[in-house]
XYZ file of C-alpha atoms in Angstrom:
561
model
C 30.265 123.975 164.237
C 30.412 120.442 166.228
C 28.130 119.182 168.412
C 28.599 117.814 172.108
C 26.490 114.686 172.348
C 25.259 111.740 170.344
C 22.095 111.934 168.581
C 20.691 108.805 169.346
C 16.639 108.868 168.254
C 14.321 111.420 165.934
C 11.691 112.419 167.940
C 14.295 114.696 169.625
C 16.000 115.259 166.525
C 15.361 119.324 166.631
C 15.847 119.420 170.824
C 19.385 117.935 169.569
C 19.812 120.545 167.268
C 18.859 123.678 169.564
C 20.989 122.232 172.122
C 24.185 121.498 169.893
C 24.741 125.702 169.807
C 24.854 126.009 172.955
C 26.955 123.559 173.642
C 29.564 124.106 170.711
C 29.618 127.583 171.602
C 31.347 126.494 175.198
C 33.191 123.846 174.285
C 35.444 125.076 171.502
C 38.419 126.159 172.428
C 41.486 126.295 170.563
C 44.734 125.174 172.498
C 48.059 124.839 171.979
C 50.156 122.369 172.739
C 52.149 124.535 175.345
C 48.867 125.499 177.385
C 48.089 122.344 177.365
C 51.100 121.017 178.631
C 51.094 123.676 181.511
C 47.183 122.696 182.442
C 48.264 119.178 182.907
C 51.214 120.390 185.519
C 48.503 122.766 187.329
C 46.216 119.694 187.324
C 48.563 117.947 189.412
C 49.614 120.440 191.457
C 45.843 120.792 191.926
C 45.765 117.115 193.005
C 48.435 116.946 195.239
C 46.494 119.984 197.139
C 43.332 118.454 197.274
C 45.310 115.545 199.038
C 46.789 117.975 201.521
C 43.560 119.629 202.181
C 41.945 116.019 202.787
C 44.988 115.508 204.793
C 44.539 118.734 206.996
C 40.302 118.561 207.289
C 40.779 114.932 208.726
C 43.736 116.134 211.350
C 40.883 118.583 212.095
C 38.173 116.164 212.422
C 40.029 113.791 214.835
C 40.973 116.892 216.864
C 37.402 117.898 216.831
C 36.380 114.441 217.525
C 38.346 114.317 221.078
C 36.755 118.067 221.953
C 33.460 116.434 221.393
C 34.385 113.578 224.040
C 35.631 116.308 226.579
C 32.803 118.647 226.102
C 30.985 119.131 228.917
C 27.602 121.234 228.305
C 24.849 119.839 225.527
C 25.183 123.390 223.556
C 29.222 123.137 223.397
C 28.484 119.604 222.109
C 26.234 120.417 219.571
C 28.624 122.916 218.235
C 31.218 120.860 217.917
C 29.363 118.061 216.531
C 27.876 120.623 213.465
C 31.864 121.647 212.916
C 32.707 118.008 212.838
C 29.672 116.986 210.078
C 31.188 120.162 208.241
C 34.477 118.774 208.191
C 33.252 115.063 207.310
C 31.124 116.768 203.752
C 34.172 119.080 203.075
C 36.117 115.969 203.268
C 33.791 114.077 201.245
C 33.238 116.540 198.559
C 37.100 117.147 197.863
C 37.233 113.082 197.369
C 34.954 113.497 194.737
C 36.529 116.292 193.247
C 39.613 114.375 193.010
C 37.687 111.289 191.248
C 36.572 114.188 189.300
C 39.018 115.433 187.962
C 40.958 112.565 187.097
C 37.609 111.192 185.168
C 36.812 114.598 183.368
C 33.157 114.468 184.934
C 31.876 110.682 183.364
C 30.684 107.598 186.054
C 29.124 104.424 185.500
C 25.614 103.999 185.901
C 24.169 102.216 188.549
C 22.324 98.877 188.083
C 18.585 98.580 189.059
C 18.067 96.348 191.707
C 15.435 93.896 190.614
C 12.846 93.233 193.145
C 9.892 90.672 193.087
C 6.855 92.841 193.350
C 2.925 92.321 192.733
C 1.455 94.223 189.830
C 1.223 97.601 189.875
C -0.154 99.496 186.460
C 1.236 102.623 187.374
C 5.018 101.610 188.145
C 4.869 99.416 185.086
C 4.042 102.559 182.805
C 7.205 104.255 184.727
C 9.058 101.410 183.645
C 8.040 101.510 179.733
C 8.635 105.460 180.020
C 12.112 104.991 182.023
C 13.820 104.561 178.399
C 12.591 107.791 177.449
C 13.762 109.813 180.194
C 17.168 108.373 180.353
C 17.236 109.159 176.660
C 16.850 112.802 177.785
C 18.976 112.417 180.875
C 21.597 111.183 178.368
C 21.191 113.841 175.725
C 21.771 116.958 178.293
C 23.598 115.194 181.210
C 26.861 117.401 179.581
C 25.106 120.495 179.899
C 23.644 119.730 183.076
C 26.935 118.838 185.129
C 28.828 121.926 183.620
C 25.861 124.189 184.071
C 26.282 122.880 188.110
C 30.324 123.579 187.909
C 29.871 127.050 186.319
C 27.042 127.912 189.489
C 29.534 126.534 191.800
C 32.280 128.305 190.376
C 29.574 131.446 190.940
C 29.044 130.971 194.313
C 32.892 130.773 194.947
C 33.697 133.881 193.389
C 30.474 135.726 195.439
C 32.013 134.223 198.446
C 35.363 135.279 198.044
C 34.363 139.184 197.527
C 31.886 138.989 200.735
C 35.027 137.220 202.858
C 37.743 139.843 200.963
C 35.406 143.146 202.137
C 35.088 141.510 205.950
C 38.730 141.498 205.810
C 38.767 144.666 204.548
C 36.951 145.880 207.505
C 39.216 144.188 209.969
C 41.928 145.278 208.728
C 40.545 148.809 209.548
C 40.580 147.663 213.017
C 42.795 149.254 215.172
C 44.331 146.611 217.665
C 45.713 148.883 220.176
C 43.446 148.862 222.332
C 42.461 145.508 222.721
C 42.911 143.752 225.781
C 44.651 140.416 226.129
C 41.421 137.875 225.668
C 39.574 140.479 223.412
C 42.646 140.359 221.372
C 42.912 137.017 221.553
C 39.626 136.698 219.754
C 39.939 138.823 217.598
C 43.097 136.955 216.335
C 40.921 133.830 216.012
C 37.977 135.313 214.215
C 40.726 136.975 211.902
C 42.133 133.249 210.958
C 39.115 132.020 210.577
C 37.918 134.314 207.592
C 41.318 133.965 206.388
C 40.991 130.061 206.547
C 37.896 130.709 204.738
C 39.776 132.893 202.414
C 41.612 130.449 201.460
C 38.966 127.372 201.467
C 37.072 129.078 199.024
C 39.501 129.916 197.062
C 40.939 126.202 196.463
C 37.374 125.183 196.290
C 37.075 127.796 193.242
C 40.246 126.315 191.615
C 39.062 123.410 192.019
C 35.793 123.529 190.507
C 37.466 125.535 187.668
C 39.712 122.504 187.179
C 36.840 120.248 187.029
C 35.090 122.578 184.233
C 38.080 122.522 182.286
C 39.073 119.034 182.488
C 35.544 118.462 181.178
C 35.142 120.531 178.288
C 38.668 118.920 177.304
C 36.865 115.384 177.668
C 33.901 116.622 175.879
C 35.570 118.363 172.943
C 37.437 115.177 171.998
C 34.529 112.872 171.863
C 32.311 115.629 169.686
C 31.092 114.876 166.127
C 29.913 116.883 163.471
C 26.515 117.106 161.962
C 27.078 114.836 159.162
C 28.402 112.879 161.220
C 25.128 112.686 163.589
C 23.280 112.368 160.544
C 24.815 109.196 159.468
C 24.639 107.796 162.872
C 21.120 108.618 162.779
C 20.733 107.233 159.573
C 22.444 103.889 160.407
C 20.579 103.745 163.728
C 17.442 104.850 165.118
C 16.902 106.262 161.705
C 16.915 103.024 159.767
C 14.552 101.532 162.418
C 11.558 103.760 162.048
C 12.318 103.476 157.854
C 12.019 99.237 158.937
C 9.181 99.794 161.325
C 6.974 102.286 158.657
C 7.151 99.900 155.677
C 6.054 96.777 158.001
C 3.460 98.620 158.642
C 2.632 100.207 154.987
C 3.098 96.604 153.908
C 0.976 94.228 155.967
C -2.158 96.770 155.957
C -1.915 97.306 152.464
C -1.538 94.211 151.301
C -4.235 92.908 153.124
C -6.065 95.629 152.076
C -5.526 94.516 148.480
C -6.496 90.821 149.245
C -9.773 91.866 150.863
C -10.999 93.929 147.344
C -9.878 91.009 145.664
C -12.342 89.001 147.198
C -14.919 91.576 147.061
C -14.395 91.843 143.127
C -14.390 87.823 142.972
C -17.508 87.621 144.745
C -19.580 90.673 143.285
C -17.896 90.579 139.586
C -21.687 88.806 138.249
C -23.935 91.230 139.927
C -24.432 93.743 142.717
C -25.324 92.579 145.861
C -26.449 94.084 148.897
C -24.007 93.028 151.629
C -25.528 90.622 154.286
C -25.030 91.412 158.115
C -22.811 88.729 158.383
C -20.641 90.039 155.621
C -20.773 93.030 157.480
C -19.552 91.521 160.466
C -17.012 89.727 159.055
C -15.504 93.014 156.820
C -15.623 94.989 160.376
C -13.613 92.117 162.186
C -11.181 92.009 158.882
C -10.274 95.621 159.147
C -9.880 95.672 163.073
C -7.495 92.210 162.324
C -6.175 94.739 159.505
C -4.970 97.518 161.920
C -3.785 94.965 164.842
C -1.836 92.676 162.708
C 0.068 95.940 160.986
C 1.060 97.114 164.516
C 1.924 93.764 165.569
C 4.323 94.568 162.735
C 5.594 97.513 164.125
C 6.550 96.311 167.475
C 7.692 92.845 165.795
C 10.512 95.110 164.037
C 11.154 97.556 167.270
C 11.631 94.216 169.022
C 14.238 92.903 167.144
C 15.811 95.950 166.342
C 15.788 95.901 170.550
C 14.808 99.363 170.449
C 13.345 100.355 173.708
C 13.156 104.046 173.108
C 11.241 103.562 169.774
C 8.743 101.021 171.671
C 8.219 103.242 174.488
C 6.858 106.018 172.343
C 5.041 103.390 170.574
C 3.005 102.410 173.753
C 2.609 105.539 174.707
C 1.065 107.077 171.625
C -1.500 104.110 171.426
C -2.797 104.795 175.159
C -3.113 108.438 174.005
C -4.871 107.701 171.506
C -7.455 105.044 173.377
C -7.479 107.811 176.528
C -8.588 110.761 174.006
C -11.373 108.565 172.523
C -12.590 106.982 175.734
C -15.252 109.766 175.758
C -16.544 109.366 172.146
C -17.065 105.322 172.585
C -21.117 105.882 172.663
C -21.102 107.867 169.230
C -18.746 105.225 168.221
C -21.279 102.620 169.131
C -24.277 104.116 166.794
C -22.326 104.498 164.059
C -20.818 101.120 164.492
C -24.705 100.009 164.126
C -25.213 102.121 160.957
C -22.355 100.262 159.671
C -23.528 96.606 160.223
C -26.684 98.579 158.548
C -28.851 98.110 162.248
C -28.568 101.652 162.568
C -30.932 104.913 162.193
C -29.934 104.553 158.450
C -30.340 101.810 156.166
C -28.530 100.751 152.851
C -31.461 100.936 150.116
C -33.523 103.147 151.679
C -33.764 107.413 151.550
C -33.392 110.346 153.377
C -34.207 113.801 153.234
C -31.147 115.637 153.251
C -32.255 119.564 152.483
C -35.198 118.675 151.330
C -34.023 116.504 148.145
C -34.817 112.708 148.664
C -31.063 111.144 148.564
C -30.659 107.221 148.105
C -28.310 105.449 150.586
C -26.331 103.490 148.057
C -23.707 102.172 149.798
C -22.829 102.326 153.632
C -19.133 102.561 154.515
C -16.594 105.020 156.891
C -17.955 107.259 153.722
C -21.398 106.512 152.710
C -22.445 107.280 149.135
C -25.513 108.881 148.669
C -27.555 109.676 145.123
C -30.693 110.646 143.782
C -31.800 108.218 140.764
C -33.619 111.283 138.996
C -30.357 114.035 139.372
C -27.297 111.845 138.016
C -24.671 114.328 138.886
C -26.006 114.950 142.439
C -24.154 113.177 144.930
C -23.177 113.578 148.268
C -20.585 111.398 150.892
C -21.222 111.762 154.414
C -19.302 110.568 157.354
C -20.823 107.912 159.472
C -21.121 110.524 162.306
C -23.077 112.811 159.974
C -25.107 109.891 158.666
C -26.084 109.240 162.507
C -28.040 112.648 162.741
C -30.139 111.271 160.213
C -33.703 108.410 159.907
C -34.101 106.576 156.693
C -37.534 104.996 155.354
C -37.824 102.648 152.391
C -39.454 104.272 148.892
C -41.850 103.220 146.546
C -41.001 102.103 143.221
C -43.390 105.170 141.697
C -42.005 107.948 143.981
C -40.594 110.944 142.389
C -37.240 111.842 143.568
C -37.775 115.183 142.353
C -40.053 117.578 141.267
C -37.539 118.256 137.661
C -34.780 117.517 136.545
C -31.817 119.553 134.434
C -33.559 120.605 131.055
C -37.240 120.809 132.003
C -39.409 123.715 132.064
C -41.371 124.286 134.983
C -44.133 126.760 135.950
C -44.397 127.980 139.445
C -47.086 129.038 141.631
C -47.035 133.155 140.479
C -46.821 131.721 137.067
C -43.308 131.906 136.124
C -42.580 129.543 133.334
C -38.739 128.559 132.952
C -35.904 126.145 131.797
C -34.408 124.316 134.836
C -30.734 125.395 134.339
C -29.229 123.821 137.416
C -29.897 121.997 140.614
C -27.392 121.217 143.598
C -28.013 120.403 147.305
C -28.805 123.916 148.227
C -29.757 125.912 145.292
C -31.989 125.681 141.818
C -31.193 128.201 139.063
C -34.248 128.645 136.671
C -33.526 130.129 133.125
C -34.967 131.384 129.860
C -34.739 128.438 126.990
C -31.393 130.093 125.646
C -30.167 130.405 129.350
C -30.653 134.319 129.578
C -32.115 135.871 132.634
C -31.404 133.345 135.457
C -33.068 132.995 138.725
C -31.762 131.332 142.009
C -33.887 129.780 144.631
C -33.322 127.733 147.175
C -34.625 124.352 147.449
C -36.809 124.922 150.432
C -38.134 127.911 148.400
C -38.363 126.276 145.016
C -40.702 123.437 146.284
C -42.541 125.960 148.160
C -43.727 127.390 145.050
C -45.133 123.971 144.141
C -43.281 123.838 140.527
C -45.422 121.724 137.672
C -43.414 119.905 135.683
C -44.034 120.417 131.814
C -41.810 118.119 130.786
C -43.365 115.281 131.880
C -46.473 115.898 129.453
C -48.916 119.272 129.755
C -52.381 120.195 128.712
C -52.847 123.949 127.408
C -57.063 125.220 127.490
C -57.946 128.300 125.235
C -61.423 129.734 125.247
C -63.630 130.780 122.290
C -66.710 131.787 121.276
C -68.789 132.589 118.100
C -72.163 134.432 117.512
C -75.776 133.416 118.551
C -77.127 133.220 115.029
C -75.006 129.708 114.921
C -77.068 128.716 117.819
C -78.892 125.604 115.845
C -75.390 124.375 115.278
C -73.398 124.575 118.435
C -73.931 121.430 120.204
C -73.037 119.021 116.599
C -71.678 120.649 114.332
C -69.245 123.207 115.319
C -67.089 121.571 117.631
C -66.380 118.493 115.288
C -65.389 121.509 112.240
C -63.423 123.297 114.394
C -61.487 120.368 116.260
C -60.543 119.229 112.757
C -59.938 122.373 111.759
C -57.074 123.327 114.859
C -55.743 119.866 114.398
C -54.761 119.840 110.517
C -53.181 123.604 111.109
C -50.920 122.701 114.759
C -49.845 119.189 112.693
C -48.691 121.771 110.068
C -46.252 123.153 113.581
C -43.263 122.354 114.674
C -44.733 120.777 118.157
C -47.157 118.985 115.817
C -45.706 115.663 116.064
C -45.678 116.148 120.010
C -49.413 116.746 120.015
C -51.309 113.896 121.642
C -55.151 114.590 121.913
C -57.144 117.523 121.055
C -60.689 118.032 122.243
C -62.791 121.243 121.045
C -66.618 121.031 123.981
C -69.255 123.884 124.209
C -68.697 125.536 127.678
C -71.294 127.753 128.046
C -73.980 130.181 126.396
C -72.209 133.383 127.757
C -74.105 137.121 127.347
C -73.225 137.969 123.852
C -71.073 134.320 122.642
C -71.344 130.485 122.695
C -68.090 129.546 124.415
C -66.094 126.620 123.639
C -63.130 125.129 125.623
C -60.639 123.920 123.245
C -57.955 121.387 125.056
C -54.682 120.378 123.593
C -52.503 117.577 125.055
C -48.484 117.707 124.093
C -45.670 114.832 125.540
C -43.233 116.995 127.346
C -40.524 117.520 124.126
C -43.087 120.687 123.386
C -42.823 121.904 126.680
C -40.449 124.698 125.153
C -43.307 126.075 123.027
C -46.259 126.704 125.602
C -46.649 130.350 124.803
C -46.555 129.168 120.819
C -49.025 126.631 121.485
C -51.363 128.485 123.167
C -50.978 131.218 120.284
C -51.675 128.581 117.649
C -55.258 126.846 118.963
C -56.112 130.477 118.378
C -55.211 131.578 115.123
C -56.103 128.144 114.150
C -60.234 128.537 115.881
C -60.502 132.449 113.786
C -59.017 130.558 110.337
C -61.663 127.921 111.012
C -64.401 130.462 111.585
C -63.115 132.533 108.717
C -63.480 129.508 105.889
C -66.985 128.366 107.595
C -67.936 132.283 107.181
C -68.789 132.096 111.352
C -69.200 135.243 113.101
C -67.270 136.286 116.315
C -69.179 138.208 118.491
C -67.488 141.199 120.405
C -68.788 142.350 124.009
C -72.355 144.268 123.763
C -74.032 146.337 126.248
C -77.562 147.201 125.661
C -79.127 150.095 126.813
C -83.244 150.404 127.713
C -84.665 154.113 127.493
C -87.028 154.559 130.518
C -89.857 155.556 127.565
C -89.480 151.522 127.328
């Protein structure tokens, strides 16, 4: 199926496309080349009585024209003046019928007058979107002027069956009767619905004429799709495919020049940047985005594209008009990017509780923790803005653990740190059985100790009161050694740092002793072992020194005593 009218620019590529079916759909028809022969003789016969009917309406209008001089009362004149403008449009109209026909519906467009005015804002926006609407004028003018001939052609039709059904009914009429004037006028109202008869009917013709001479017109200058395509293609197409890569080009390869630079300058050692560097990088990307649509327009221009610049203009004021409003969040995060901001490059923040290190500020900041290598979040500069940094100390922990330590809570839970993210810690069993989740707000609430980092384990112990004369010398230094030689003898032996064996206390039935074993954190994995050992190791002691243990006594008095 063909299409009616010229494609002539993409962004109403599909409105071309809906509108090509409905107009194919009226315009082809198959003739042959007898009908069309015996259209062009009923066009001129057509012609010649449009000419005759001029002819006869201006007869009527100078005969009208004398009445009106002879009239003597205001409401006779008035009548005959509204016949007379009648005649003058009817007159008028059939002209342009005639023109018409003969031009199958197409004029010339008129020229804009060009007038020296002062500036107006408003009219000059009408001007940049004038392209644009004639663009759409153009691409359903067709459809417009033979969706006006077919209502015409309507209206006709609806006035011919009300004037055939008042003939009708005075035809019914019996004349008979009448008397000479009555009859009289009822002779002239009869003409004049026939006159009107007839009007309408040549009007109808006539506008049935002008449809067909159009469509005729209109289905010799039609083109096929492919056709459009290649137009399109060749044209408007090629422009935007001209316009896109001078774009694409000049940002990107300034782009590239400016991380050239940056890798020239930084390829020693890292540096923070300076606010002047800042400054200078914010200027370089705003020269970035106005020299690449410099480009744009530079192409549009040449390509003398008006259409294509129109849209152009229009797009960027939609874009400045929807962001008018957000210009004061622009502002702060304008400051957090020249680093004056809420949030500083080098410093922290607390972002769900975890301590987070603003490493780099940009339109997406980068954000680590030093202690968790695999955490790391990017935030947006508009997120960043809801946030305060401070600066940290050099001996500030980042974190209470990291992935691979074991950690004892508050209700005693000892357990393997599995895995941390921003919102959860799972805790774990040393072969990674029987996980627990908590949240990060409820992990630190349980104020986790660290084992890894180094941990002391205490074990009580006591031996009988018949040892008494040796408790304070002699038995701590024996059994000290003693626990030492057997844990070295362990597999956590070579993590064991200090041991200390003191007398506590003289308890009821037992001299206690507090024995104290320090371990670096690569024994954290054997507490329970550990604390095991310092007492196997205190009995085997007491065992070779032949040292009793005392067991719990209660002593009962008889009241005889």
């Amino acid at each position: 199926m063909k299409i009616n009218f010229a494609l002539r620019w993409f962004v109403f590529f599909l409105l071309a496309l809906v509108l090509s079916g409905v107009s194919a759909s009226t315009l082809d028809i198959p003739l042959i080349a007898t009908e069309r022969e015996l259209q062009k003789e009923l066009a001129v016969e057509k012609l010649n009585d449009i000419i005759s009917s001029i002819k006869l309406r201006k007869d009527q209008a100078e005969a009208m024209s004398k009445a009106l001089t002879k009239a003597k009362t205001e409401q006779e004149k008035n009548r005959i003046q509204a016949e007379l403008t009648g005649l003058n449009n009817a007159i008028a109209e059939q002209k342009s019928s005639f023109e018409m026909i003969l031009t199958a519906g197409l004029e010339l467009s008129k020229e804009e007058a060009s007038e020296k005015r002062e500036f107006d804002w408003q009219k000059d926006l009408l001007e940049i979107v004038q392209p644009i609407m004639s663009e759409l004028r153009q691409l359903t003018e067709n459809k417009r002027k033979t969706d006006s001939l077919q209502k015409k052609i309507d209206f006709y039709k609806s006035q011919i069956r009300v004037i055939n059904e008042v003939l009708k009914h005075i035809g019914e009429i019996n004349k008979a009767g009448f008397e000479k004037e009555a009859l009289a006028e009822f002779e002239r109202i009869s003409k004049k619905w026939n006159d009107q008869l007839l009007e309408n009917q040549h009007l109808l013709e006539v506008a049935q004429l002008q449809l067909e001479e159009m469509i005729k017109s209109q289905s010799a200058k039609e083109i096929s799709l492919g056709e459009h395509v290649q137009q399109f293609a060749a044209g408007r197409g090629a422009t935007l495919l001209m316009a896109l890569t001078a774009f694409i080009s000049v940002y990107f390869s300034m782009l590239s020049l400016q991380k050239l630079l940056h890798w020239l300058n930084h390829r020693k050692k890292e540096e923070r940047r300076t606010y002047y560097q800042r400054i200078s990088t914010l200027f370089y990307h705003f020269l970035m985005a106005a020299l690449s649509i410099t480009a744009v327009f530079y192409v549009l221009s040449v390509r003398n594209d008006q259409v294509l610049i129109g849209i152009t203009v229009l797009l960027l004021l939609s874009i400045i008009w929807l962001l008018k409003s957000s210009i004061p969040s622009y502002i702060n995060e304008l400051r957090i990017l020249l680093n004056t901001g809420s949030v500083r490059e080098g410093e922290c923040i607390n972002y769900n509780g975890i301590p987070l290190l603003v490493e780099s500020l940009n339109y997406y900041s980068k954000l680590t923790n030093p202690m968790l290598p695999g955490l790391e979040l990017r935030l947006t500069l508009a997120e960043l803005a809801n946030y305060v940094s401070r600066p940290y100390s050099a001996d500030e922990p980042w974190f209470p653990c990291q992935r691979g330590d074991f950690v004892m809570l508050s209700d005693n839970t000892f357990a393997m740190v599995k895995c941390i993210t921003l919102e959860s810690i799972v805790l774990s069993q040393p072969n990674g059985v029987m996980p627990i989740t908590y949240s990060i707000a409820d992990f630190l609430a349980e104020q986790p100790k660290n084992f890894s980092l180094g941990f002391t384990v205490t074990s009580d112990f006591g031996i009988d009161y018949q040892h008494q004369s040796q408790c304070a010398t002699v038995i701590p230094e024996i059994l000290c050694a003693g626990i030492h030689r057997g844990l070295l003898l362990e597999s956590f032996g070579h993590s064991l740092n200090n041991l200390v064996v003191h007398f506590a206390h003289a308890n009821t039935s037992s001299l206690d002793y507090k024995i104290a074993a320090t371990f670096d954190g690569t024994a954290a994995g054997d507490l329970f072992a550990i604390k095991r050992a310092l007492q196997r190791y205190a009995v085997e002691v007491c065992n070779q020194q032949q040292w009793v243990i005392p067991f719990n006594q209660l002593v009962i008095h008889n009241a005889k005593d």
